[in-house]
């Protein structure tokens, strides 16, 4: 008897096919295009115009750069959660997986395709926001950015997107109405952003001990990026707690990504591909 999960197409080929499918779906979604480009830029400009007091002119460029980074990750967070939660919930409600179960499809290839497509859209959101910040006068001293810094920026960004998408899959299981998902996802991201002091760059706005911003994924990744770019001696505006730029904090972020990815594989296998064809 033929195993229905026997793969006639290699895993990598399936993952590429799922990536193309998800990218095409995202390109047709005008709301997601707005969330990936206009949403973080709008919040960046509003924050700089309304909430940021005019600092020392010598520091203004660095403040704009720090806000460009945090709103870049805010945009990537919004897109990652909205994309994953919304698309996964729609696929579950539409019983699309009933058809896929009868085909030789790998659940992990489906999941990898979603991860790659979501990370690519998140990268677009991140880079657009950074470019707007540069055009607005943000100071990014490229001579300070070496291979190690680039590696930290890239790794923390990818891990951050993987964590956000894995969390979104759990959200999709709780919120079963896809038409409500984008709104709920945006609200969840906004709450996480403000309750952690603008993703951890303004811990002074937190009334109690703000040490937790070095341990939650969104604020940890943001603070690591800014510390890597500016140097731990130049980030007094986001201390205490001390900037989380050590192997222990890097290992914590990797641990989040591995643990939540394993949970995402479990969700995909159990709730999407686990039933009868």
Coordinates of C-alpha atoms in Angstrom, one line a residue:
X1 CA 0.0 0.0 0.0
X2 CA 1.4 3.4 -1.0
X3 CA 2.1 5.8 1.9
X4 CA 0.0 8.9 1.2
X5 CA 2.8 11.0 2.7
X6 CA 5.4 9.6 0.4
X7 CA 7.0 12.6 -1.3
X8 CA 7.3 12.4 -5.1
X9 CA 8.6 16.0 -5.1
X10 CA 11.7 16.7 -2.9
X11 CA 11.1 18.6 0.3
X12 CA 13.0 21.6 -1.0
X13 CA 10.9 21.7 -4.1
X14 CA 7.7 21.6 -2.0
X15 CA 9.0 24.4 0.2
X16 CA 9.8 26.6 -2.8
X17 CA 6.3 25.9 -4.2
X18 CA 4.6 26.9 -0.9
X19 CA 6.8 30.0 -0.7
X20 CA 5.7 31.1 -4.2
X21 CA 2.1 30.5 -3.3
X22 CA 2.2 32.5 -0.1
X23 CA 4.1 35.3 -1.7
X24 CA 1.5 35.5 -4.5
X25 CA -1.3 35.6 -1.9
X26 CA 0.4 38.4 0.0
X27 CA 1.0 40.5 -3.1
X28 CA -2.7 40.5 -3.8
X29 CA -3.6 41.6 -0.3
X30 CA -3.7 45.4 -0.3
X31 CA -4.2 45.6 3.5
X32 CA -1.0 43.7 4.1
X33 CA 0.9 45.9 1.6
X34 CA -0.3 48.9 3.7
X35 CA 0.6 47.2 6.9
X36 CA 4.1 46.4 5.6
X37 CA 4.9 49.8 4.2
X38 CA 2.6 52.6 5.4
X39 CA 1.8 51.4 8.9
X40 CA 5.3 51.5 10.6
X41 CA 6.3 54.6 8.7
X42 CA 3.1 56.4 9.9
X43 CA 3.9 55.5 13.5
X44 CA 7.5 56.5 13.1
X45 CA 6.6 59.9 11.8
X46 CA 3.8 60.4 14.4
X47 CA 6.2 59.4 17.3
X48 CA 8.9 61.8 16.1
X49 CA 6.5 64.7 15.7
X50 CA 4.4 64.2 18.9
X51 CA 6.1 62.1 21.5
X52 CA 9.8 62.8 21.2
X53 CA 11.1 66.0 22.9
X54 CA 13.8 67.8 20.9
X55 CA 17.0 66.4 22.3
X56 CA 20.5 67.8 22.0
X57 CA 21.0 68.5 18.2
X58 CA 24.1 66.2 18.3
X59 CA 21.9 63.4 19.5
X60 CA 18.8 63.9 17.3
X61 CA 20.2 61.8 14.4
X62 CA 20.8 58.9 16.8
X63 CA 17.3 59.2 18.3
X64 CA 15.8 59.0 14.8
X65 CA 18.0 56.0 14.0
X66 CA 16.9 54.2 17.2
X67 CA 13.2 54.9 16.4
X68 CA 13.8 53.8 12.8
X69 CA 15.0 50.4 14.1
X70 CA 12.3 49.9 16.6
X71 CA 9.5 50.8 14.2
X72 CA 11.2 48.7 11.5
X73 CA 10.9 45.7 13.8
X74 CA 7.4 46.9 14.8
X75 CA 6.4 46.7 11.1
X76 CA 8.0 43.3 10.6
X77 CA 6.2 42.1 13.8
X78 CA 2.8 43.4 12.6
X79 CA 3.2 41.8 9.1
X80 CA 4.5 38.5 10.5
X81 CA 1.7 38.1 12.9
X82 CA -1.0 39.4 10.6
X83 CA 0.2 37.3 7.7
X84 CA 0.6 34.1 9.6
X85 CA -2.5 34.3 11.8
X86 CA -4.8 35.5 9.0
X87 CA -3.6 33.2 6.2
X88 CA -3.4 30.1 8.5
X89 CA -6.9 30.8 9.9
X90 CA -8.4 31.2 6.4
X91 CA -6.8 27.9 5.3
X92 CA -8.2 26.1 8.4
X93 CA -11.7 27.6 8.0
X94 CA -11.8 26.9 4.3
X95 CA -10.8 23.3 5.0
X96 CA -8.0 23.7 2.4
X97 CA -5.9 21.1 4.3
X98 CA -8.6 18.4 3.6
X99 CA -7.3 18.4 0.0
X100 CA -3.6 18.6 0.9
X101 CA -3.9 15.6 3.3
X102 CA -4.6 13.4 0.3
X103 CA -1.5 14.6 -1.5
X104 CA 2.2 13.7 -0.9
X105 CA 2.9 17.0 0.9
X106 CA 5.2 17.5 3.8
X107 CA 3.7 19.7 6.6
X108 CA 7.2 21.1 7.4
X109 CA 7.6 22.2 3.8
X110 CA 4.3 24.1 4.0
X111 CA 5.5 25.7 7.2
X112 CA 8.9 26.6 5.8
X113 CA 7.3 28.2 2.8
X114 CA 5.1 30.3 5.1
X115 CA 8.2 31.3 7.2
X116 CA 10.2 32.4 4.1
X117 CA 7.3 34.4 2.6
X118 CA 6.5 36.1 5.9
X119 CA 10.2 36.9 6.6
X120 CA 10.6 38.3 3.1
X121 CA 7.6 40.6 3.5
X122 CA 8.8 41.6 7.0
X123 CA 12.3 42.4 5.6
X124 CA 10.6 44.8 3.1
X125 CA 8.7 46.5 5.9
X126 CA 11.9 46.8 8.0
X127 CA 14.0 48.2 5.2
X128 CA 11.4 50.7 4.0
X129 CA 11.1 52.1 7.6
X130 CA 14.9 52.4 8.0
X131 CA 15.1 54.2 4.6
X132 CA 12.4 56.6 5.7
X133 CA 14.3 57.3 8.9
X134 CA 17.5 57.9 7.0
X135 CA 15.7 60.4 4.7
X136 CA 14.3 62.0 7.9
X137 CA 17.8 62.6 9.2
X138 CA 18.6 59.5 11.1
X139 CA 22.3 58.9 11.7
X140 CA 23.6 55.5 10.8
X141 CA 27.4 55.5 10.9
X142 CA 28.2 52.8 8.3
X143 CA 31.9 52.8 9.2
X144 CA 30.9 51.4 12.6
X145 CA 29.0 48.5 11.1
X146 CA 31.4 45.6 10.5
X147 CA 30.7 41.9 9.6
X148 CA 29.9 41.0 13.2
X149 CA 27.3 43.8 13.5
X150 CA 25.7 42.8 10.2
X151 CA 25.5 39.2 11.4
X152 CA 23.9 40.2 14.6
X153 CA 21.4 42.5 12.8
X154 CA 20.5 39.8 10.3
X155 CA 20.3 36.9 12.8
X156 CA 18.2 38.9 15.3
X157 CA 15.8 40.0 12.6
X158 CA 15.3 36.4 11.2
X159 CA 14.8 35.0 14.7
X160 CA 12.4 37.8 15.6
X161 CA 10.2 37.0 12.5
X162 CA 10.3 33.2 13.2
X163 CA 9.2 33.8 16.8
X164 CA 6.4 36.2 15.7
X165 CA 5.1 33.8 13.1
X166 CA 5.2 30.8 15.4
X167 CA 3.2 32.8 18.0
X168 CA 0.7 33.8 15.3
X169 CA -0.1 30.2 14.6
X170 CA -1.3 29.8 18.2
X171 CA -3.3 32.9 17.8
X172 CA -5.0 31.5 14.7
X173 CA -6.1 28.5 16.7
X174 CA -7.8 30.7 19.3
X175 CA -9.3 33.3 16.9
X176 CA -11.3 31.1 14.5
X177 CA -12.8 34.0 12.5
X178 CA -10.3 35.0 9.8
X179 CA -12.2 38.3 9.1
X180 CA -11.3 39.4 12.6
X181 CA -7.7 38.2 12.6
X182 CA -5.9 41.2 11.1
X183 CA -7.5 43.6 13.5
X184 CA -6.8 41.4 16.5
X185 CA -3.2 40.8 15.4
X186 CA -2.6 44.5 15.0
X187 CA -4.0 45.2 18.5
X188 CA -1.8 42.4 20.0
X189 CA 1.3 43.9 18.4
X190 CA 0.5 47.4 19.5
X191 CA -0.1 46.2 23.1
X192 CA 3.3 44.3 23.1
X193 CA 5.0 47.3 21.6
X194 CA 3.8 49.8 24.2
X195 CA 3.7 47.5 27.2
X196 CA 7.4 46.9 26.7
X197 CA 8.3 50.6 26.4
X198 CA 8.4 51.0 22.6
X199 CA 9.9 47.6 22.1
X200 CA 12.3 48.2 25.0
X201 CA 14.0 51.4 23.9
X202 CA 12.2 53.5 26.5
X203 CA 12.3 51.4 29.7
X204 CA 11.9 54.5 31.8
X205 CA 8.2 54.7 30.9
X206 CA 7.6 51.4 32.7
X207 CA 6.4 52.1 36.3
X208 CA 7.8 48.9 37.9
X209 CA 11.1 47.2 37.4
X210 CA 11.8 47.2 33.6
X211 CA 14.3 44.3 33.7
X212 CA 11.8 42.1 31.8
X213 CA 12.4 44.0 28.6
X214 CA 15.7 42.0 28.2
X215 CA 13.7 38.8 28.3
X216 CA 10.7 39.2 26.1
X217 CA 11.3 38.4 22.4
X218 CA 10.2 41.7 20.8
X219 CA 12.1 44.0 23.2
X220 CA 15.1 41.7 23.5
X221 CA 15.6 41.6 19.7
X222 CA 15.1 45.4 19.3
X223 CA 17.6 46.2 22.1
X224 CA 20.2 43.8 20.8
X225 CA 19.9 45.4 17.3
X226 CA 20.4 48.9 18.7
X227 CA 23.2 48.0 21.0
X228 CA 25.0 46.1 18.2
X229 CA 24.6 49.1 15.8
X230 CA 25.4 51.9 18.3
X231 CA 27.7 50.1 20.8
X232 CA 26.8 49.4 24.4
X233 CA 28.5 52.6 25.6
X234 CA 26.2 54.7 23.4
X235 CA 22.8 53.5 24.5
X236 CA 22.3 55.1 27.9
X237 CA 18.9 56.2 26.7
X238 CA 17.6 52.7 27.0
X239 CA 19.3 51.7 30.3
X240 CA 18.7 50.4 33.0
X241 CA 18.6 47.5 32.5
X242 CA 21.9 47.1 30.7
X243 CA 22.0 46.5 27.0
X244 CA 21.5 42.8 26.3
X245 CA 24.5 42.2 24.0
X246 CA 26.0 39.0 25.2
X247 CA 26.0 35.3 24.2
X248 CA 23.6 34.5 27.0
X249 CA 20.9 36.9 25.6
X250 CA 21.7 35.6 22.1
X251 CA 21.2 32.1 23.2
X252 CA 17.8 33.1 24.9
X253 CA 16.6 34.5 21.5
X254 CA 17.7 31.3 19.7
X255 CA 16.0 29.2 22.4
X256 CA 12.7 31.1 21.8
X257 CA 13.0 30.5 18.1
X258 CA 13.7 26.8 18.4
X259 CA 11.1 26.1 21.0
X260 CA 8.3 28.0 19.3
X261 CA 9.3 26.6 15.9
X262 CA 8.9 23.1 17.4
X263 CA 5.5 24.1 18.7
X264 CA 4.6 25.5 15.2
X265 CA 5.5 22.1 13.6
X266 CA 3.2 20.4 16.2
X267 CA 0.4 22.8 15.3
X268 CA 0.8 22.2 11.6
X269 CA 1.0 18.5 12.0
X270 CA -1.8 18.1 14.5
X271 CA -4.4 20.7 13.4
X272 CA -3.7 21.1 9.7
X273 CA -2.5 17.8 8.4
X274 CA -3.6 15.5 11.3
X275 CA -7.1 14.7 10.2
X276 CA -8.6 12.4 7.6
X277 CA -8.3 13.3 3.9

